[in-house]
């Protein structure tokens, strides 16, 4: 139970930090522009060389979402196998 709690707390913190960075970033940069830049940097293995706050925001949302999905899978598997 301790591991799931830590995973949930980290995923929520990453998502909230992503929201903060999104608001702090350039208002003229669209979501899709930041998304394409982030995916391009990940594909080219340029982590963590993102150039804008909004690109960092999208990256943190990805990381938070992946950790949240992992939290759900761990919780469901623990319920099934115990």
PDB file of C-alpha atoms in Angstrom:
ATOM      1  CA  UNK A   1       0.000   0.000   0.000  1.00  0.00           C
ATOM      2  CA  UNK A   2       2.907   2.329   0.702  1.00  0.00           C
ATOM      3  CA  UNK A   3       4.295   2.048  -2.835  1.00  0.00           C
ATOM      4  CA  UNK A   4       0.919   2.824  -4.403  1.00  0.00           C
ATOM      5  CA  UNK A   5       0.521   5.901  -2.221  1.00  0.00           C
ATOM      6  CA  UNK A   6       3.921   7.230  -3.203  1.00  0.00           C
ATOM      7  CA  UNK A   7       3.208   6.543  -6.879  1.00  0.00           C
ATOM      8  CA  UNK A   8      -0.129   8.350  -6.664  1.00  0.00           C
ATOM      9  CA  UNK A   9       1.400  11.341  -4.862  1.00  0.00           C
ATOM     10  CA  UNK A  10       4.214  11.677  -7.420  1.00  0.00           C
ATOM     11  CA  UNK A  11       1.823  11.400 -10.368  1.00  0.00           C
ATOM     12  CA  UNK A  12      -0.499  14.069  -8.936  1.00  0.00           C
ATOM     13  CA  UNK A  13       2.489  16.333  -8.173  1.00  0.00           C
ATOM     14  CA  UNK A  14       3.794  15.989 -11.749  1.00  0.00           C
ATOM     15  CA  UNK A  15       0.397  16.793 -13.224  1.00  0.00           C
ATOM     16  CA  UNK A  16      -0.027  19.830 -10.965  1.00  0.00           C
ATOM     17  CA  UNK A  17       3.485  21.037 -11.806  1.00  0.00           C
ATOM     18  CA  UNK A  18       2.630  20.609 -15.494  1.00  0.00           C
ATOM     19  CA  UNK A  19      -0.484  22.760 -15.045  1.00  0.00           C
ATOM     20  CA  UNK A  20       1.580  25.428 -13.295  1.00  0.00           C
ATOM     21  CA  UNK A  21       4.193  25.457 -16.071  1.00  0.00           C
ATOM     22  CA  UNK A  22       1.483  25.585 -18.732  1.00  0.00           C
ATOM     23  CA  UNK A  23       0.042  28.740 -17.190  1.00  0.00           C
ATOM     24  CA  UNK A  24       3.509  30.246 -16.800  1.00  0.00           C
ATOM     25  CA  UNK A  25       4.417  29.551 -20.437  1.00  0.00           C
ATOM     26  CA  UNK A  26       3.880  31.577 -23.573  1.00  0.00           C
ATOM     27  CA  UNK A  27       0.145  32.073 -24.149  1.00  0.00           C
ATOM     28  CA  UNK A  28       0.670  32.236 -27.933  1.00  0.00           C
ATOM     29  CA  UNK A  29       2.080  28.696 -28.084  1.00  0.00           C
ATOM     30  CA  UNK A  30      -0.675  26.199 -28.797  1.00  0.00           C
ATOM     31  CA  UNK A  31      -1.043  22.808 -27.169  1.00  0.00           C
ATOM     32  CA  UNK A  32      -0.332  21.011 -30.429  1.00  0.00           C
ATOM     33  CA  UNK A  33       2.841  22.987 -31.040  1.00  0.00           C
ATOM     34  CA  UNK A  34       4.123  22.078 -27.560  1.00  0.00           C
ATOM     35  CA  UNK A  35       2.969  18.469 -28.041  1.00  0.00           C
ATOM     36  CA  UNK A  36       4.789  18.073 -31.365  1.00  0.00           C
ATOM     37  CA  UNK A  37       7.937  19.664 -29.928  1.00  0.00           C
ATOM     38  CA  UNK A  38       7.839  17.354 -26.917  1.00  0.00           C
ATOM     39  CA  UNK A  39       7.250  14.205 -28.961  1.00  0.00           C
ATOM     40  CA  UNK A  40      10.016  15.240 -31.367  1.00  0.00           C
ATOM     41  CA  UNK A  41      12.451  15.745 -28.492  1.00  0.00           C
ATOM     42  CA  UNK A  42      11.549  12.356 -27.014  1.00  0.00           C
ATOM     43  CA  UNK A  43      11.912  10.572 -30.366  1.00  0.00           C
ATOM     44  CA  UNK A  44      15.281  12.234 -30.973  1.00  0.00           C
ATOM     45  CA  UNK A  45      16.349  11.347 -27.396  1.00  0.00           C
ATOM     46  CA  UNK A  46      16.946  14.991 -26.489  1.00  0.00           C
ATOM     47  CA  UNK A  47      15.525  14.608 -22.999  1.00  0.00           C
ATOM     48  CA  UNK A  48      15.468  16.956 -21.102  1.00  0.00           C
ATOM     49  CA  UNK A  49      16.326  19.646 -23.636  1.00  0.00           C
ATOM     50  CA  UNK A  50      12.879  21.171 -24.009  1.00  0.00           C
ATOM     51  CA  UNK A  51      12.966  24.826 -24.968  1.00  0.00           C
ATOM     52  CA  UNK A  52       9.680  26.138 -23.543  1.00  0.00           C
ATOM     53  CA  UNK A  53       7.698  25.922 -20.341  1.00  0.00           C
ATOM     54  CA  UNK A  54       4.808  24.454 -22.266  1.00  0.00           C
ATOM     55  CA  UNK A  55       6.959  21.650 -23.689  1.00  0.00           C
ATOM     56  CA  UNK A  56       8.067  20.813 -20.157  1.00  0.00           C
ATOM     57  CA  UNK A  57       4.432  20.941 -19.107  1.00  0.00           C
ATOM     58  CA  UNK A  58       3.388  18.392 -21.729  1.00  0.00           C
ATOM     59  CA  UNK A  59       6.305  16.139 -20.752  1.00  0.00           C
ATOM     60  CA  UNK A  60       5.309  16.280 -17.073  1.00  0.00           C
ATOM     61  CA  UNK A  61       1.699  15.489 -18.000  1.00  0.00           C
ATOM     62  CA  UNK A  62       2.916  12.431 -19.911  1.00  0.00           C
ATOM     63  CA  UNK A  63       5.026  11.287 -16.971  1.00  0.00           C
ATOM     64  CA  UNK A  64       2.194  11.903 -14.493  1.00  0.00           C
ATOM     65  CA  UNK A  65      -0.292  10.054 -16.683  1.00  0.00           C
ATOM     66  CA  UNK A  66       2.019   7.062 -17.083  1.00  0.00           C
ATOM     67  CA  UNK A  67       2.589   6.901 -13.327  1.00  0.00           C
ATOM     68  CA  UNK A  68      -1.152   7.190 -12.660  1.00  0.00           C
ATOM     69  CA  UNK A  69      -1.876   4.325 -15.058  1.00  0.00           C
ATOM     70  CA  UNK A  70       0.838   2.293 -13.315  1.00  0.00           C
ATOM     71  CA  UNK A  71      -0.819   3.088  -9.969  1.00  0.00           C
ATOM     72  CA  UNK A  72      -4.176   1.835 -11.270  1.00  0.00           C
ATOM     73  CA  UNK A  73      -2.621  -1.363 -12.635  1.00  0.00           C
ATOM     74  CA  UNK A  74      -0.809  -2.053  -9.358  1.00  0.00           C
ATOM     75  CA  UNK A  75      -3.980  -1.496  -7.350  1.00  0.00           C
ATOM     76  CA  UNK A  76      -6.124  -3.699  -9.598  1.00  0.00           C
ATOM     77  CA  UNK A  77      -3.539  -6.484  -9.700  1.00  0.00           C
ATOM     78  CA  UNK A  78      -3.240  -6.390  -5.914  1.00  0.00           C
ATOM     79  CA  UNK A  79      -7.037  -6.697  -5.614  1.00  0.00           C
ATOM     80  CA  UNK A  80      -7.155  -9.583  -8.075  1.00  0.00           C
ATOM     81  CA  UNK A  81      -4.276 -11.628  -6.672  1.00  0.00           C
ATOM     82  CA  UNK A  82      -4.968 -11.222  -2.942  1.00  0.00           C
TER      83      UNK A  82
END
